[in-house]
CSV table of C-alpha atoms in Angstrom, one decimal:
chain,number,residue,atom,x,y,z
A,1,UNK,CA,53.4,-47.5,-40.2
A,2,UNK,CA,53.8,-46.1,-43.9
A,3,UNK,CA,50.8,-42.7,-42.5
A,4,UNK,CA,53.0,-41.7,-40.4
A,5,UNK,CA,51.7,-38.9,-37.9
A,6,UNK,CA,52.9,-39.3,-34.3
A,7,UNK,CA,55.5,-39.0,-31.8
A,8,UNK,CA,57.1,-41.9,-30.5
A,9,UNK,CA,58.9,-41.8,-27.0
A,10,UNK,CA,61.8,-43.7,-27.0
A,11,UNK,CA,62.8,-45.1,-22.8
A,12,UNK,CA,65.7,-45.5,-21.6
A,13,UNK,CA,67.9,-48.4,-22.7
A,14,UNK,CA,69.3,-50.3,-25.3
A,15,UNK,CA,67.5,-51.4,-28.2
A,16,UNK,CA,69.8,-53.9,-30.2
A,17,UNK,CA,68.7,-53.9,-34.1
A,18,UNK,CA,69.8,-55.7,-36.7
A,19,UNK,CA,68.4,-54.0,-40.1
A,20,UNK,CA,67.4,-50.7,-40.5
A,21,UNK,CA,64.5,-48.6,-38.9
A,22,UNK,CA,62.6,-46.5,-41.6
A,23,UNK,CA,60.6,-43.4,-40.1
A,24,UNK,CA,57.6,-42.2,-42.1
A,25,UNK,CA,56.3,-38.5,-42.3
A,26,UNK,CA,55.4,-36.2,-39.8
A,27,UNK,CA,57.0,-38.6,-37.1
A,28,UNK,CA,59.0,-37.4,-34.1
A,29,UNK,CA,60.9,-39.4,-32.9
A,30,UNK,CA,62.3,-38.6,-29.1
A,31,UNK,CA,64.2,-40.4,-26.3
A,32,UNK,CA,65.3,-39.2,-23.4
A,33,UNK,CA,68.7,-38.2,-24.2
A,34,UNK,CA,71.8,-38.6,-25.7
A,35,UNK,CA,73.2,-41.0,-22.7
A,36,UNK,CA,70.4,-43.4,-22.2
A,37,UNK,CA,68.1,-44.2,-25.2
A,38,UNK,CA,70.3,-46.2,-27.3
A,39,UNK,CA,69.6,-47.9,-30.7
A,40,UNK,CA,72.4,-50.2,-31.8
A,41,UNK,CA,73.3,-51.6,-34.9
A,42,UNK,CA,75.3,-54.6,-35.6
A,43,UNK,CA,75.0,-54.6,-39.4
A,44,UNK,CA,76.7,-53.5,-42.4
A,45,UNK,CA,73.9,-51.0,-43.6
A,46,UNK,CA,72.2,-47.7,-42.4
A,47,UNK,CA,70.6,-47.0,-39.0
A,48,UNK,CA,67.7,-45.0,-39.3
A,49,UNK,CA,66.0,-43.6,-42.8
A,50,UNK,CA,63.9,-41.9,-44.7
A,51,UNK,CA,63.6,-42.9,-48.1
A,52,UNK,CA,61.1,-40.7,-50.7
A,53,UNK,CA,60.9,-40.1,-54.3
A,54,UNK,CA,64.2,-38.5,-55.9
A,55,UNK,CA,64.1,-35.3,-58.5
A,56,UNK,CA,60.7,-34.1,-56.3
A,57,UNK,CA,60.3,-32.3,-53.0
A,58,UNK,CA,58.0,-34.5,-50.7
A,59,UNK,CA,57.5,-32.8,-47.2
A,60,UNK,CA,58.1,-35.2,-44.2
A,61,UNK,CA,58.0,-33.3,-41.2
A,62,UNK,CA,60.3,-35.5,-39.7
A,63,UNK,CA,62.2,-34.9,-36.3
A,64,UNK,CA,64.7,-37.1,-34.5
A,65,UNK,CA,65.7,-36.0,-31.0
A,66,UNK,CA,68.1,-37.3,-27.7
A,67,UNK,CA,69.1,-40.5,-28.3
A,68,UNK,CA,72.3,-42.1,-29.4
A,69,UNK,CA,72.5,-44.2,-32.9
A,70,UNK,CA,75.3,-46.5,-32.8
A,71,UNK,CA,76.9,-48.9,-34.7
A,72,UNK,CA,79.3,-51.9,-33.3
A,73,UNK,CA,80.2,-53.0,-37.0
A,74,UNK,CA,83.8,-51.9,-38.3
A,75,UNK,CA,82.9,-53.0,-41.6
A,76,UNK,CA,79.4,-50.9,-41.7
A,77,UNK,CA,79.1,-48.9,-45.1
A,78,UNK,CA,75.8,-47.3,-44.5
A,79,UNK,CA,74.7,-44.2,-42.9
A,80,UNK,CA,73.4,-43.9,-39.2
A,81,UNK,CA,70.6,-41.5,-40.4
A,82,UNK,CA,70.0,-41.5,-43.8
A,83,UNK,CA,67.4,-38.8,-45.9
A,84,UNK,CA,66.9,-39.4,-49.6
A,85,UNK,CA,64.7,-36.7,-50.9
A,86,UNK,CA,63.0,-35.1,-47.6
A,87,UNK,CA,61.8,-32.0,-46.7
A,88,UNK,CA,61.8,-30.3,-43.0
A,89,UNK,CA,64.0,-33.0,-41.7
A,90,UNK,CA,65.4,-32.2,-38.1
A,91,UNK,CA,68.1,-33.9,-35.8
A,92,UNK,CA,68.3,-32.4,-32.8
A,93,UNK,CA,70.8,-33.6,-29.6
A,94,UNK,CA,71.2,-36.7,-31.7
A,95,UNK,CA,74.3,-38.8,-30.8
A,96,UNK,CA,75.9,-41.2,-33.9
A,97,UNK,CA,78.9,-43.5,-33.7
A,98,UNK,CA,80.3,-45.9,-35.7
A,99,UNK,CA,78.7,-45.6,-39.3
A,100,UNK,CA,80.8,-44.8,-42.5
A,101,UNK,CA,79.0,-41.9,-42.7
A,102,UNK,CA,76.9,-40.3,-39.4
A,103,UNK,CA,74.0,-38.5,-41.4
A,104,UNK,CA,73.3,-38.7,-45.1
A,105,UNK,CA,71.5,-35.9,-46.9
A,106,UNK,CA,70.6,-36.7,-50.4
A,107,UNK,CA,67.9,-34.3,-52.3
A,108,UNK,CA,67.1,-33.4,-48.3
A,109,UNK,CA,65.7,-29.8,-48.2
A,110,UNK,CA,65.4,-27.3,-45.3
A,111,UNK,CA,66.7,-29.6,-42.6
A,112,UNK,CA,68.6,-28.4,-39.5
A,113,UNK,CA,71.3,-30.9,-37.5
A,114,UNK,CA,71.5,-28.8,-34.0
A,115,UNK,CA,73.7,-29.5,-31.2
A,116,UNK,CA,74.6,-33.0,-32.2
A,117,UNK,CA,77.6,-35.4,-31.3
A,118,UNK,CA,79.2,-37.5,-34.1
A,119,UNK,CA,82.1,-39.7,-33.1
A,120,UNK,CA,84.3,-41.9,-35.0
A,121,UNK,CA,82.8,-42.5,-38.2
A,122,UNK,CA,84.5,-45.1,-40.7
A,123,UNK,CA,84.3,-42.1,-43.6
A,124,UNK,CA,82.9,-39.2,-42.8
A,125,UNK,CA,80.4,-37.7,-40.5
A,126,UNK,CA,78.0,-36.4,-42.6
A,127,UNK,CA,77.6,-36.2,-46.5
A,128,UNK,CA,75.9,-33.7,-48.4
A,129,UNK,CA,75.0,-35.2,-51.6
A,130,UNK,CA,74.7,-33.6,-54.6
A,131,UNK,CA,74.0,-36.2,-57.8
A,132,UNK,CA,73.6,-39.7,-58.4
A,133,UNK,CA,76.4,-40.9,-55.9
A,134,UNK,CA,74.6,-41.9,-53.5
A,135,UNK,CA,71.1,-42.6,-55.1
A,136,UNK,CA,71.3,-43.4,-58.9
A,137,UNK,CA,69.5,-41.9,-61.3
A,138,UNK,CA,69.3,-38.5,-58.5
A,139,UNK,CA,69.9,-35.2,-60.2
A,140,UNK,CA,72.3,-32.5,-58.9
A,141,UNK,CA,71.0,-29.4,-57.0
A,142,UNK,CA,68.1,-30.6,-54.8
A,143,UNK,CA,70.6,-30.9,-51.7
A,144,UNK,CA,69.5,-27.2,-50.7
A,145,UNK,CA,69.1,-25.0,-46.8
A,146,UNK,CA,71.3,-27.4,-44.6
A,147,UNK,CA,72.0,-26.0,-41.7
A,148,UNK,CA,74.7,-27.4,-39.0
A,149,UNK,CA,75.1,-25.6,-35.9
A,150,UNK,CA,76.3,-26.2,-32.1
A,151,UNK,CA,77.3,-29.9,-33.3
A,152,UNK,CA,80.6,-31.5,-31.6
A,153,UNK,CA,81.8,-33.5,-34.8
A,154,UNK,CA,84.9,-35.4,-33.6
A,155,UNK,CA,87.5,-38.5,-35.2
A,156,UNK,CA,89.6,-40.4,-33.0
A,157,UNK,CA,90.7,-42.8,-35.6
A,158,UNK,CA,91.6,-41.1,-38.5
A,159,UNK,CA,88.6,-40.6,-40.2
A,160,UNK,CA,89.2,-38.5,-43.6
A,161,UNK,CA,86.3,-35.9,-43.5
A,162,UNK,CA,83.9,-34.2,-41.1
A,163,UNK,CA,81.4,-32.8,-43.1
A,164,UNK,CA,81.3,-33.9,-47.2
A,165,UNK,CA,79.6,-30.6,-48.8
A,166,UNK,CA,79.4,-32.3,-52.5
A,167,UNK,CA,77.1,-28.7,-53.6
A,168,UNK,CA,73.6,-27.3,-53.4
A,169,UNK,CA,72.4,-24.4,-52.4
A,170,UNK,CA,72.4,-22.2,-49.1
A,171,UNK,CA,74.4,-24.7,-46.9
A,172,UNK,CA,75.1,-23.1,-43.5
A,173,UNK,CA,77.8,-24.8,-41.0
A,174,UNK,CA,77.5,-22.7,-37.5
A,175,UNK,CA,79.6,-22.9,-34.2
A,176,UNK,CA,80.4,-26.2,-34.5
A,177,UNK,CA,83.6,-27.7,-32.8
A,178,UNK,CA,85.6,-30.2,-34.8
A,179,UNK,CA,88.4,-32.6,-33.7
A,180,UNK,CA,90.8,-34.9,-35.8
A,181,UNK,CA,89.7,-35.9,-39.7
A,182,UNK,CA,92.2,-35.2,-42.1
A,183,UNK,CA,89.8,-31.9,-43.4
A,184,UNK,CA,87.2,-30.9,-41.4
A,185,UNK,CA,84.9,-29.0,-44.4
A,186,UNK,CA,85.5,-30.1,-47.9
A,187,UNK,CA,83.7,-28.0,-50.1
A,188,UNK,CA,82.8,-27.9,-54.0
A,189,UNK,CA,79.8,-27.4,-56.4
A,190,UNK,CA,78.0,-25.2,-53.7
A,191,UNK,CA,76.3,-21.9,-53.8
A,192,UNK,CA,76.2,-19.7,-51.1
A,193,UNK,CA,77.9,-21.9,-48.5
A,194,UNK,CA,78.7,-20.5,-44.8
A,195,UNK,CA,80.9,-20.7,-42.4
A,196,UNK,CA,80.2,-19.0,-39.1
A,197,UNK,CA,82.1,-19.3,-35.9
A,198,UNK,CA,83.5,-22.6,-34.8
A,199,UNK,CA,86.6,-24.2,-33.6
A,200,UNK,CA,88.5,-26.3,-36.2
A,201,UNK,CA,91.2,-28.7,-34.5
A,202,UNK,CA,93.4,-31.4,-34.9
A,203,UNK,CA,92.8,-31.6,-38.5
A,204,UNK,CA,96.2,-33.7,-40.4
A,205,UNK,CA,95.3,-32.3,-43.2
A,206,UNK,CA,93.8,-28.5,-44.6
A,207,UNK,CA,91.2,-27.8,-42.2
A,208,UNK,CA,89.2,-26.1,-45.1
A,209,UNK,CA,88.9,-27.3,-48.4
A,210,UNK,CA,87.3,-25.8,-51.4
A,211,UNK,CA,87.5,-28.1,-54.4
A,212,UNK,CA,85.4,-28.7,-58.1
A,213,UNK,CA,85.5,-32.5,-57.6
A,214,UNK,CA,82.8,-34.5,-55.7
A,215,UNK,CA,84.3,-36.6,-53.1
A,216,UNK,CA,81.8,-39.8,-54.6
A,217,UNK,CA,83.6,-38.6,-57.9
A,218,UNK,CA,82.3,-36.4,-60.8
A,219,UNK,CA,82.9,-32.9,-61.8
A,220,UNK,CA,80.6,-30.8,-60.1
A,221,UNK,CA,82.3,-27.2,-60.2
A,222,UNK,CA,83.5,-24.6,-57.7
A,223,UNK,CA,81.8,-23.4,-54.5
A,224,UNK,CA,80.4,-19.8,-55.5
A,225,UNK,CA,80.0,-17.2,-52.9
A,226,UNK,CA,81.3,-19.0,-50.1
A,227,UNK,CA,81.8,-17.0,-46.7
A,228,UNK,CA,83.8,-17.4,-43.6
A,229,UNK,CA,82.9,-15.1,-41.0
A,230,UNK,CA,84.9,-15.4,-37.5
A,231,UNK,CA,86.0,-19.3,-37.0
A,232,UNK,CA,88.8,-20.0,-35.4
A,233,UNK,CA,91.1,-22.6,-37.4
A,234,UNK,CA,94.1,-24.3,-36.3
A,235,UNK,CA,95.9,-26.2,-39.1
A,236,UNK,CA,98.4,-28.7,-38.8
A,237,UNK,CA,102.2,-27.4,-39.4
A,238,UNK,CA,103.3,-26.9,-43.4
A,239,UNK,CA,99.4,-26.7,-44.5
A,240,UNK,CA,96.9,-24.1,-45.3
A,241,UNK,CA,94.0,-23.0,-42.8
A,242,UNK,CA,91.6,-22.5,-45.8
A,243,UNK,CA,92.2,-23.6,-49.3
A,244,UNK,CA,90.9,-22.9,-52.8
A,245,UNK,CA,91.5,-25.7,-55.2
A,246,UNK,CA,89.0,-24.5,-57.3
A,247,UNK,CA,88.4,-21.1,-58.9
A,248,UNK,CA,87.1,-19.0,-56.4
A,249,UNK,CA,84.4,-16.6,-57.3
A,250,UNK,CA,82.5,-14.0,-54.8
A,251,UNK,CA,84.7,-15.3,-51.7
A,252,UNK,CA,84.3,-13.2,-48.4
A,253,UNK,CA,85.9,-13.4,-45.6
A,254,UNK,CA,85.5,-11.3,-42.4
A,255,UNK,CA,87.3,-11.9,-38.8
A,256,UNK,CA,88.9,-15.2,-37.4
A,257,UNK,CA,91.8,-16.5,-36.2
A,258,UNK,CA,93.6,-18.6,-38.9
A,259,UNK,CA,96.3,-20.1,-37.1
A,260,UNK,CA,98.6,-21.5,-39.9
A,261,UNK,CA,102.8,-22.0,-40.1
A,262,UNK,CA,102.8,-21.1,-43.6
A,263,UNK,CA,99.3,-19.2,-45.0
A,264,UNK,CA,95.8,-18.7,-43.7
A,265,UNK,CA,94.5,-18.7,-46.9
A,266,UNK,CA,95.5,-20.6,-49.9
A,267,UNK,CA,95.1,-21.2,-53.9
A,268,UNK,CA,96.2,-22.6,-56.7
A,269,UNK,CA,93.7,-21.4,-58.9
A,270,UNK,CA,91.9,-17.6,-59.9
A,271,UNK,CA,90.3,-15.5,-57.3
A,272,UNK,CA,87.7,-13.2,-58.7
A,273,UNK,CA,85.3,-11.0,-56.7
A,274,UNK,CA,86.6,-11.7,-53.2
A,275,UNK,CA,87.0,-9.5,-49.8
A,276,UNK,CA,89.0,-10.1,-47.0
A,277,UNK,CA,88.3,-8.2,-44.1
A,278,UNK,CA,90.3,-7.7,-40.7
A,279,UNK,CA,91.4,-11.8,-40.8
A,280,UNK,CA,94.6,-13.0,-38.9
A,281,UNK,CA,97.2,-15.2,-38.8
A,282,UNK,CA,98.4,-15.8,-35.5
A,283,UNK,CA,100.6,-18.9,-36.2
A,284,UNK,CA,103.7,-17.7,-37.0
A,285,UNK,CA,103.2,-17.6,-41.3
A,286,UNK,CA,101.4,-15.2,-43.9
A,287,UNK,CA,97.5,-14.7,-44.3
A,288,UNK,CA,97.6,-15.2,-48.0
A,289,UNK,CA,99.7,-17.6,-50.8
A,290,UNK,CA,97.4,-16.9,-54.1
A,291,UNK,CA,99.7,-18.1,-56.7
A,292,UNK,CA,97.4,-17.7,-59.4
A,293,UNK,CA,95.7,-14.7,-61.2
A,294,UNK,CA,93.5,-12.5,-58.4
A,295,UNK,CA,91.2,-9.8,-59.9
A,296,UNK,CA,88.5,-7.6,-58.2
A,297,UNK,CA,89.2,-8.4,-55.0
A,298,UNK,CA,89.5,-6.1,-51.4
A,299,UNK,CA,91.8,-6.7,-49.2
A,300,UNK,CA,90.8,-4.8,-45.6
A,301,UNK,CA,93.1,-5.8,-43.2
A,302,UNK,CA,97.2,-5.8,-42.6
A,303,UNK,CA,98.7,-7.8,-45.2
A,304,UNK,CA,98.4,-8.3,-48.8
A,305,UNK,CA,101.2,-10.3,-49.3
A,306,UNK,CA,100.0,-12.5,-52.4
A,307,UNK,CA,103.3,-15.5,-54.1
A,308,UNK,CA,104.1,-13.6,-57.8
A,309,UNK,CA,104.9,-16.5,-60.3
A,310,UNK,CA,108.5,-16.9,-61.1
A,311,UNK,CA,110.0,-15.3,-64.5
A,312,UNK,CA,109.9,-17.1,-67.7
A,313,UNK,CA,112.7,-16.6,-69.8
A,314,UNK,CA,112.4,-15.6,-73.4
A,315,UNK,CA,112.4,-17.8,-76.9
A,316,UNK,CA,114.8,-15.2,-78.6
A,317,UNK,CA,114.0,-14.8,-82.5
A,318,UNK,CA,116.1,-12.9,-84.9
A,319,UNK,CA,119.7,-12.9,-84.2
A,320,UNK,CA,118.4,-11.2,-80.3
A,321,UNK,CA,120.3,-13.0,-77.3
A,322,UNK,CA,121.4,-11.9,-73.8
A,323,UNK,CA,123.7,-8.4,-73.4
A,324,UNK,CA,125.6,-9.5,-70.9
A,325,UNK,CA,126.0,-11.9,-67.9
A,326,UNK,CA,125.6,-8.8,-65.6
A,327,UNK,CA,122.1,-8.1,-66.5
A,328,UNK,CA,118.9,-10.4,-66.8
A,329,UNK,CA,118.0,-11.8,-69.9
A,330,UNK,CA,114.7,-10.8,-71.5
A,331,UNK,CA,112.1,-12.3,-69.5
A,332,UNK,CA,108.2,-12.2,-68.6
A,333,UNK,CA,105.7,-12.6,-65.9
A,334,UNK,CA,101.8,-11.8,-65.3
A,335,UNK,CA,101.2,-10.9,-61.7
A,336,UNK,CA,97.9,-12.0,-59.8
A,337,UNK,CA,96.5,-9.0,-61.3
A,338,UNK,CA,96.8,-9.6,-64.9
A,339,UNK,CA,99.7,-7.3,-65.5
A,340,UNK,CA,102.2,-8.7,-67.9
A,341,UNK,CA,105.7,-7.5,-66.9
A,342,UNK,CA,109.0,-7.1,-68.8
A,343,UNK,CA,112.6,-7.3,-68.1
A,344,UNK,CA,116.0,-7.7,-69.5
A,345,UNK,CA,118.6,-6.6,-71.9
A,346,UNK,CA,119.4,-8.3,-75.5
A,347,UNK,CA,121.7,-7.6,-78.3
A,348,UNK,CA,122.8,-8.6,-81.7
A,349,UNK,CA,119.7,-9.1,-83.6
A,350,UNK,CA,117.9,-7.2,-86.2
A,351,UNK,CA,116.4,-3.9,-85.9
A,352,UNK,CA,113.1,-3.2,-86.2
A,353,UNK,CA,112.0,-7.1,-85.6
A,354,UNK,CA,110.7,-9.7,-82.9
A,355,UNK,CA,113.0,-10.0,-80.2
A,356,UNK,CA,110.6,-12.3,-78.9
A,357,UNK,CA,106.8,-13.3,-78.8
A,358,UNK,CA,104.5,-13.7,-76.0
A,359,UNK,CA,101.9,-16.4,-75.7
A,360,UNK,CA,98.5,-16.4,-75.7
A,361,UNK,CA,96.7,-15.0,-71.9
A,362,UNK,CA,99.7,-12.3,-71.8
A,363,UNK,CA,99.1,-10.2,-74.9
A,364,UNK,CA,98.1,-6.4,-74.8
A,365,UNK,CA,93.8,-6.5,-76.7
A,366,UNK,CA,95.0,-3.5,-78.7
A,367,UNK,CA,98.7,-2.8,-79.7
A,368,UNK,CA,100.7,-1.1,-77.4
A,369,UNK,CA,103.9,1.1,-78.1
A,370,UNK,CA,107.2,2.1,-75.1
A,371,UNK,CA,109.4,4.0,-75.0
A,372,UNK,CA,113.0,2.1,-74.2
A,373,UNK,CA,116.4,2.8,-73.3
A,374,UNK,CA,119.0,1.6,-76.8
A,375,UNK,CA,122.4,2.3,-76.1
A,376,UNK,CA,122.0,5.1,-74.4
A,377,UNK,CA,119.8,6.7,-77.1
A,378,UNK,CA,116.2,6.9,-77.5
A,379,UNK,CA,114.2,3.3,-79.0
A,380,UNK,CA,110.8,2.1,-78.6
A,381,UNK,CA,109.2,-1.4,-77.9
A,382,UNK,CA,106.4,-2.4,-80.3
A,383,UNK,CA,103.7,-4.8,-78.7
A,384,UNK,CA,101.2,-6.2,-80.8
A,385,UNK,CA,97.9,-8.3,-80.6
A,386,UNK,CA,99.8,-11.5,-81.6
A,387,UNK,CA,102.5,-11.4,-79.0
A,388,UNK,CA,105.4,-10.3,-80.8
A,389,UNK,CA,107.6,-7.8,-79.1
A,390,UNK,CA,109.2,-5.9,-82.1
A,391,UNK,CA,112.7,-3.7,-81.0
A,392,UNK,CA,113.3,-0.5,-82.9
A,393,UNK,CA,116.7,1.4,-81.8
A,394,UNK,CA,120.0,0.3,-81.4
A,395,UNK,CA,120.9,-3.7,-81.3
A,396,UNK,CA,124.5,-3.0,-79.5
A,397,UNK,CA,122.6,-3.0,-76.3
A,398,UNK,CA,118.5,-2.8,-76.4
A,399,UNK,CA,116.8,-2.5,-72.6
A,400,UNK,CA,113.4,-3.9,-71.9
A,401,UNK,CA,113.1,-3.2,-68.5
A,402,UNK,CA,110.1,-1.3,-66.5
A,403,UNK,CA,107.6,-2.0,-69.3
A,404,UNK,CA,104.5,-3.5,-67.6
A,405,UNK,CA,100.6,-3.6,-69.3
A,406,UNK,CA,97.3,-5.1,-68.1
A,407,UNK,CA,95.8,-8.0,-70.4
């Protein structure tokens, strides 16, 4: 009944349902394990649930223990336990197959999944919801101290994620064992997410993925301060172990095995504040491929090989074009630590003027003047706060090369 307050035994057997069961507060709910208390589903909608008021914190004191949840229904688009605004919620040696999604946490708070088995969801095995995607009219940033620990999480049929982390706050994923999905942890909008221990496996995809996007849709910003302490993570050949498609700010990383063919760790966008400390790759690539700007960050291992961007030639201005085919052109680049570099040799235009200008993210906050080889005589390179890179010397032959400056 809607009071709640007791603690319902659950025999042994098979209990065929065809809506869903809601659970009131402070119930516990407890069979006698995972292989013979058995509620099954043959609907399109969620198992068990606990539904309370969204944009509030309502304390349930709800706990759900050794049984299996199970749906029969390929076409099920529901969740086979399902919180919407909870508090001290607890699944513990809980088995769920067959549901879109396994578990649903939506505006849940301090709940703790411990040594569950998920099998075969349609979707996903459990989403952490953060916003109305799910529940409309739910704000973002109730979703908060989720723990997931000594859970087997598993997808034989191609399932695309094992646990949706769409943000919140304090979100910790512990020694759990994942199998198949296309990524195993897709992160974004999260503070202070962890991820300790574990085995990832089998992914088809990145095992790790760090994103601003919610998977329900909606911008919901990067995952700050995420950490990764010891997993071991085995990613399918030509893809990352772990990567950043977001900016990634206050990133550590300390121990593991990232078993990757190409790089443990990935990104295509800024990495600020970060630390990476004694991590491996053991599968034959490179721990790290940041192809983007990386400031502030320690690297504490054996490698800090980081991707450079590629030169970009220069728009030549004033008469100035290339010396000769034997040398490079005047080019630019600005390394994943904000240093702007120059190269090149040009000739022919006016002395004293542009030979070309920089654009905006590569120019020097103050004006900055270098000394420069000029046909074999002494000329200096003129850098100024708008971009333009001013020659003074000799235009027979005029040498940029060496020149570098942080922005």
């Amino acid at each position: 009944n809607a009071s709640g307050g007791f603690r319902l035994g659950v025999p042994g057997g098979t209990y065929l349902c065809t809506s869903a069961i809601n659970i009131y507060k402070k119930t516990h709910l407890v069979g006698v394990g995972k292989s013979l208390s058995k509620f099954l589903f043959n609907h399109t909608g969620d198992g068990i649930k606990s539904t309370w008021a969204i944009n509030s914190s309502t304390a349930v004191n709800i706990k759900v223990e050794a049984m299996i949840i199970q749906c029969n229904n390929g076409s099920n688009a529901g969740g086979g336990f399902v919180d919407v605004g909870g508090t001290f919620v607890d699944l513990i040696d809980v088995q769920i197959d067959g549901f879109r999604y396994s578990v649903i946490f939506d505006q849940t708070e301090l709940a703790d999944i411990d040594r569950c088995y998920f099998s075969d969801p349609l979707l996903a095995a459990v989403w952490l919801v953060n916003g109305a995607n799910h529940t409309p009219g739910a704000d973002p940033l109730y979703t908060n101290r989720i723990t997931i620990k000594k859970s087997q999480i598993i997808s034989n049929g191609g399932a695309a994620i094992g646990i949706v982390d769409d943000g919140g706050v304090t979100h910790c994923f512990e020694d759990n064992n994942f199998q198949g999905f296309v990524t195993q942890i897709r992160s974004a909008g999260g503070k202070g997410i962890s991820i300790i221990g574990g085995e990832f496996e089998g992914a088809t995809g990145t095992p790790i993925v760090f994103d601003t996007l919610a998977y329900g849709g909606g911008a919901v910003g990067a995952t700050t301060n995420p950490v990764i302490i010891n997993p071991f993570i085995i990613a399918p050949n030509g893809f990352n172990a772990v990567k950043f498609f977001s900016s990634g700010s206050g990133i550590t990383a300390v121990g593991g095995i990232f078993r990757s063919s190409t790089y443990a760790f990935g990104s295509v966008s800024n990495i600020t504040n970060a630390t990476f400390i004694n991590t491996t790759n053991d599968g034959g690539g490179t721990l790290r491929d940041f192809n983007a700007t990386v400031s502030n960050v320690v690297f504490a291992d054996n490698e800090t090989t980081i991707q450079q961007p590629a030169w970009t030639n220069a728009t030549y201005q004033n008469g100035w074009i290339d010396f000769s085919a034997s040398y490079h052109g005047v080019g630019y680049y600005k390394d994943s630590h904000g240093v702007v570099h120059l190269r090149g040799v040009a000739k022919n235009g006016t002395n004293g003027t542009a030979i070309f200008t920089l654009p905006s993210g590569y120019r020097p906050a103050k004006g900055m003047i270098f000394p420069a080889a000029s046909n074999s005589a002494f000329g200096y390179v003129d850098i100024a706060t708008n971009g333009v890179v001013a020659a003074t010397g000799s235009n027979v032959w005029f040498s940029l090369d060496g020149i570098s400056f942080k922005v």
